[in-house]
Amino acid sequence: MIPTEDASARKREIEEKLKQEQETLSFIRENLEKSDQLTNGMVSILSSFESRLMQLENSIIPVHKQTENLQRLQENVDKTLSCMDHVISYYHVAKDTDRIIREGPTGRLDEYLSCIAKIQKAVEYFQDNNPDSPELNTVKARFDKGKELLEAEFRSLLTRYSKPVPPILILDAISVDEELDVQEEVVLEHLPEAVLQDIICIAGWLVEYGRNQDFMNVYFQIRSNQLDRSIKGLKDHFRKNSTSSGILYSPAVQTKRKDTPTKKAPKRPVYIPGTIRKAQNLLKQYSQHGLDGKKGGSNLTPLEGYDHDLRVKHLSDALNEKHGALAGKDDVLDIEIDSYIHCISAFVKLAQSEYALLTEIIPEHHQKKTFDSLIQEALDNLMLEGDNIVSAARRAILRHDYSAVLTIFPILRHLKMNKSDFDATLQGTAASTKNKLPALITSMETIGAKALEEFADSIKNDPDKEYNMPKDGTVHELTSNAILFLQQLLDFHETAGAMLASQVLGDTYNIPLDPRESSSASSFTSDFSKKLLSTYICKVLGNLQLNLLSKSKVYEDSALSAIFLHNNYNYILKSLEKSELIQLVTVTQKRAESSYRELIQQQIQDYQRSWVRVTDHLTDRNIPVFQPGTKLKDRERQVIKDKFKGFNDGLEELCKIQKGWAIPDKEQRDFIRQAQKKEVSEAYRTFLQRCANISFTKNPEKYHKYRPEEVEEMIERLFDTSA
């Protein structure tokens, strides 16, 4: 049971809490009443505000609509005024642009094109809205005038700034410095950049708005003229520099220049100036200095051992006269050929540059046609010049001047080397344009092959004219001409072989081909051409040998005939050995060298037989048998006298005759002299020993005229025209 005191305390505590809760409840009720009062006041205020807002809205909306209508009306008025101003401006375009159009676009192209654009819009407006108005005719006339002046400006800019490319720059462009790993390409700038941009701008406008392609004709006519002038300028450069200094800066001569814009050296030589003249110069050198080759500027390898003092008299007068008459003409011809070769390279380079320029100015679908027209004049001139060279060669062949074919070889080789560049440059042009170069190549190959064949026939059929034979038995002009001609082919052996192959001469020569060659078209062509050229050279040499054999019969003296054949065969062999001709000959004739050596030895033996009539008097035949101190009979003494007299007379006669003969090859001359000295002196000494103790005359000095040493000296002077 809880004590009374604790219950009372607990009760008081509960009563206090209850009182506090009642006070809190009263406070909450008071606050709720105040909140209700505030809510009712706010509701009343909002209701009043809503009522007033509705009244305001009803008053503002009509005003807003009226304002909006007024703004729309204002905009319409502004647009109408703007349109009126725009339309009115079309009526003033002609007047506003009159001064600028009249003065032209020079110096203010952008402003001028802006005026043209205004005129064009006016034309379009009047065409759409008032096609019958006089203003349309006015602006049309003004537009046509503006377009006309733009076309005139296009022509003027092209004409004023299109200049021929300087020859020096062209030569730099077609040259390559082989010492540089990275080649610095020479850029041919045809037009200043600012001018080029104006031309491009005008061309673009004419294409888009002018609707006129006449400017393309203007373009190709002007640029075609400059292309042709550039090439002609290069030709003039060659003529002037060649005649003044004799040295050409070109791909044909590997030299370096210091006065060019770029540090470039020419590429590998494609043609050495003077090729055509070389054979004639060598013939002149041969006639003046023998075969030693000590003088003159030819690059023909001299034949070692040929004596400087032995002249080839039968050539001298004729060749000196011919050389004097033709020297100037040949110099000009060499310059023209070298110039033509460089013009071919220049045309390719310039045409490529022209096409690059054209692509910036002419619309793409007109570029190929315009380029075709642009290059025609220069290309036609080059092809015409090539045709003239072919015609000149053809006329020369008709005159039997077969050295003229040498003008064809360097050009033909260069054309073939550059054909791929030609084809790439002319890609997209008309078929007639593309076929011009192949046609010229074919023409040159045809005339060249014909010249080669006729030259071979001329060697075979050269007449045996007695007055044309060398009196001293030295090398015949026909031999030297034939060898020199063949040596010129060495510079162009690939071209010559291909030339023969192109004419399908394989059937004529009946060359056996290695079956392995058919596995590769390129090797087949190269080997086949090499065999053709080898067979051709062998044919010429064979014809030459037959003709020389026939000519040798003109000589009444068989010994001189042998000397003549010996000299010619030896000259042929030496020439073959000292050049690459022997390598070509042995392609089809393995024993060529040994065959010529056998022929030379045979002629030496034939010559030595001429001394039999001298040495025959020194034999034992008819010499009497006697004992020392035995007196000879008159008949026996006469036999010995006759032998001495026969020997002396024969020796003197042969030495007198053969001293005027010539053996230009010192080695061969010494060999023949030594062999003859040995044979004659040995027989003479033996004869003298046999007759030493024989008293066959009271005047022995009358018969014993020469000592053996004197006989040897006489033989030593054989073949010496200076003795």
Coordinates of N, CA and C in Angstrom, one line a residue, residues 327-408:
A327 N 82.1 22.8 -144.2 CA 82.3 23.0 -142.8 C 81.2 23.9 -142.2
G328 N 81.0 25.1 -142.8 CA 80.0 26.0 -142.3 C 78.7 25.4 -142.3
K329 N 78.3 24.7 -143.4 CA 77.0 24.1 -143.5 C 76.8 23.0 -142.4
D330 N 77.8 22.2 -142.2 CA 77.7 21.2 -141.2 C 77.6 21.7 -139.8
D331 N 78.3 22.8 -139.5 CA 78.2 23.5 -138.2 C 76.7 23.9 -138.0
V332 N 76.1 24.5 -139.0 CA 74.7 25.0 -138.9 C 73.8 23.7 -138.6
L333 N 74.1 22.7 -139.4 CA 73.3 21.5 -139.3 C 73.4 20.9 -137.8
D334 N 74.6 20.8 -137.3 CA 74.7 20.3 -135.9 C 74.0 21.2 -134.9
I335 N 74.0 22.5 -135.1 CA 73.3 23.4 -134.2 C 71.8 23.1 -134.3
E336 N 71.3 23.0 -135.5 CA 69.9 22.8 -135.8 C 69.4 21.5 -135.1
I337 N 70.2 20.4 -135.3 CA 69.9 19.1 -134.7 C 69.8 19.2 -133.2
D338 N 70.9 19.8 -132.6 CA 70.9 19.9 -131.1 C 69.8 20.8 -130.7
S339 N 69.5 21.9 -131.4 CA 68.4 22.8 -131.0 C 67.1 22.0 -131.1
Y340 N 66.9 21.2 -132.1 CA 65.6 20.5 -132.3 C 65.4 19.5 -131.2
I341 N 66.5 18.8 -130.8 CA 66.4 17.9 -129.7 C 66.0 18.6 -128.4
H342 N 66.6 19.7 -128.1 CA 66.2 20.4 -126.9 C 64.8 21.0 -127.0
C343 N 64.4 21.4 -128.2 CA 63.1 22.0 -128.3 C 62.0 20.9 -128.1
I344 N 62.3 19.6 -128.4 CA 61.4 18.6 -128.1 C 61.2 18.5 -126.6
S345 N 62.3 18.5 -125.8 CA 62.2 18.4 -124.3 C 61.5 19.7 -123.8
A346 N 61.8 20.8 -124.4 CA 61.2 22.1 -124.0 C 59.7 22.1 -124.2
F347 N 59.3 21.5 -125.3 CA 57.9 21.5 -125.6 C 57.1 20.7 -124.6
V348 N 57.7 19.5 -124.2 CA 57.0 18.7 -123.2 C 56.9 19.5 -121.9
K349 N 58.0 20.1 -121.4 CA 58.0 20.8 -120.2 C 57.1 22.0 -120.2
L350 N 57.1 22.8 -121.3 CA 56.3 23.9 -121.4 C 54.8 23.6 -121.5
A351 N 54.5 22.5 -122.3 CA 53.1 22.0 -122.4 C 52.6 21.6 -121.1
Q352 N 53.4 20.9 -120.3 CA 52.9 20.5 -119.0 C 52.6 21.7 -118.1
S353 N 53.5 22.7 -118.2 CA 53.3 23.9 -117.4 C 52.1 24.7 -117.9
E354 N 51.8 24.7 -119.2 CA 50.7 25.4 -119.8 C 49.4 24.7 -119.3
Y355 N 49.4 23.4 -119.2 CA 48.2 22.6 -118.8 C 47.9 22.9 -117.3
A356 N 49.0 23.0 -116.5 CA 48.8 23.3 -115.1 C 48.1 24.7 -115.0
L357 N 48.6 25.7 -115.8 CA 48.0 27.0 -115.7 C 46.6 27.0 -116.3
L358 N 46.4 26.2 -117.3 CA 45.0 26.2 -117.9 C 44.0 25.7 -117.0
T359 N 44.3 24.7 -116.1 CA 43.4 24.1 -115.2 C 42.8 25.1 -114.2
E360 N 43.6 26.1 -114.0 CA 43.2 27.1 -113.0 C 42.2 28.1 -113.6
I361 N 42.2 28.2 -114.9 CA 41.4 29.3 -115.6 C 40.2 28.8 -116.4
I362 N 40.4 27.6 -117.1 CA 39.4 27.1 -118.0 C 38.6 26.1 -117.2
P363 N 37.2 26.1 -117.4 CA 36.4 25.1 -116.8 C 36.8 23.6 -117.1
E364 N 36.6 22.7 -116.2 CA 37.1 21.4 -116.4 C 36.7 20.7 -117.6
H365 N 35.4 20.8 -118.0 CA 34.9 20.1 -119.2 C 35.4 20.7 -120.5
H366 N 36.1 21.8 -120.4 CA 36.7 22.5 -121.6 C 38.2 22.4 -121.7
Q367 N 38.8 21.9 -120.6 CA 40.3 21.9 -120.5 C 41.0 21.2 -121.6
K368 N 40.6 19.9 -121.8 CA 41.3 19.1 -122.8 C 41.2 19.7 -124.2
K369 N 40.0 20.1 -124.6 CA 39.8 20.7 -125.9 C 40.7 22.0 -126.1
T370 N 40.6 22.8 -125.1 CA 41.4 24.1 -125.1 C 42.9 23.8 -125.2
F371 N 43.3 22.8 -124.4 CA 44.8 22.5 -124.4 C 45.2 21.9 -125.7
D372 N 44.3 21.1 -126.3 CA 44.6 20.6 -127.6 C 44.8 21.7 -128.6
S373 N 43.9 22.7 -128.6 CA 44.1 23.8 -129.5 C 45.3 24.7 -129.2
L374 N 45.6 24.8 -127.9 CA 46.7 25.6 -127.5 C 48.1 25.1 -128.0
I375 N 48.3 23.8 -128.0 CA 49.6 23.3 -128.3 C 49.8 23.0 -129.8
Q376 N 48.7 23.2 -130.6 CA 48.7 22.7 -132.0 C 49.8 23.5 -132.8
E377 N 49.9 24.8 -132.7 CA 50.9 25.5 -133.5 C 52.3 25.1 -133.2
A378 N 52.7 25.1 -131.9 CA 54.0 24.7 -131.5 C 54.3 23.2 -131.9
L379 N 53.3 22.3 -131.7 CA 53.5 20.9 -132.0 C 53.6 20.7 -133.5
D380 N 52.8 21.4 -134.3 CA 52.9 21.3 -135.7 C 54.2 21.8 -136.3
N381 N 54.7 22.9 -135.7 CA 56.0 23.4 -136.1 C 57.1 22.4 -135.8
L382 N 57.1 21.8 -134.6 CA 58.1 20.7 -134.3 C 58.0 19.6 -135.3
M383 N 56.7 19.1 -135.5 CA 56.6 18.0 -136.4 C 57.0 18.3 -137.8
L384 N 56.7 19.6 -138.3 CA 57.1 20.0 -139.6 C 58.6 20.0 -139.7
E385 N 59.3 20.5 -138.7 CA 60.7 20.6 -138.7 C 61.3 19.1 -138.7
G386 N 60.6 18.2 -138.0 CA 61.1 16.8 -138.0 C 60.9 16.2 -139.4
D387 N 59.7 16.6 -140.0 CA 59.5 16.1 -141.4 C 60.5 16.7 -142.4
N388 N 60.9 17.9 -142.2 CA 61.9 18.5 -143.0 C 63.2 17.8 -142.9
I389 N 63.6 17.4 -141.6 CA 64.8 16.6 -141.4 C 64.7 15.3 -142.2
V390 N 63.6 14.6 -142.1 CA 63.4 13.4 -142.8 C 63.5 13.6 -144.3
S391 N 62.9 14.7 -144.8 CA 62.9 15.0 -146.2 C 64.4 15.2 -146.7
A392 N 65.1 16.0 -145.8 CA 66.5 16.3 -146.2 C 67.3 15.0 -146.2
A393 N 67.1 14.1 -145.3 CA 67.8 12.9 -145.2 C 67.4 12.0 -146.5
R394 N 66.1 12.1 -146.8 CA 65.7 11.3 -148.0 C 66.4 11.9 -149.3
R395 N 66.5 13.2 -149.4 CA 67.1 13.8 -150.6 C 68.6 13.4 -150.6
A396 N 69.2 13.4 -149.4 CA 70.6 13.1 -149.3 C 70.9 11.6 -149.7
I397 N 70.0 10.8 -149.3 CA 70.1 9.4 -149.7 C 70.0 9.2 -151.2
L398 N 69.1 10.0 -151.8 CA 69.0 9.9 -153.3 C 70.3 10.3 -153.9
R399 N 71.0 11.2 -153.2 CA 72.3 11.7 -153.8 C 73.4 10.7 -153.3
H400 N 73.1 9.6 -152.6 CA 74.0 8.6 -152.1 C 74.9 9.2 -151.0
D401 N 74.4 10.2 -150.3 CA 75.1 10.8 -149.2 C 74.5 10.1 -147.9
Y402 N 75.0 8.9 -147.6 CA 74.4 8.2 -146.5 C 74.7 8.6 -145.1
S403 N 75.7 9.5 -145.0 CA 76.0 10.1 -143.7 C 74.9 10.9 -143.2
A404 N 74.0 11.3 -144.1 CA 72.8 12.1 -143.6 C 71.9 11.4 -142.7
V405 N 72.0 10.0 -142.7 CA 71.2 9.2 -141.8 C 71.6 9.5 -140.3
L406 N 72.8 10.0 -140.1 CA 73.3 10.3 -138.8 C 72.5 11.5 -138.2
T407 N 71.8 12.3 -139.0 CA 71.0 13.3 -138.4 C 69.7 12.7 -137.8
I408 N 69.3 11.5 -138.3 CA 68.1 10.9 -137.8 C 68.3 10.3 -136.5

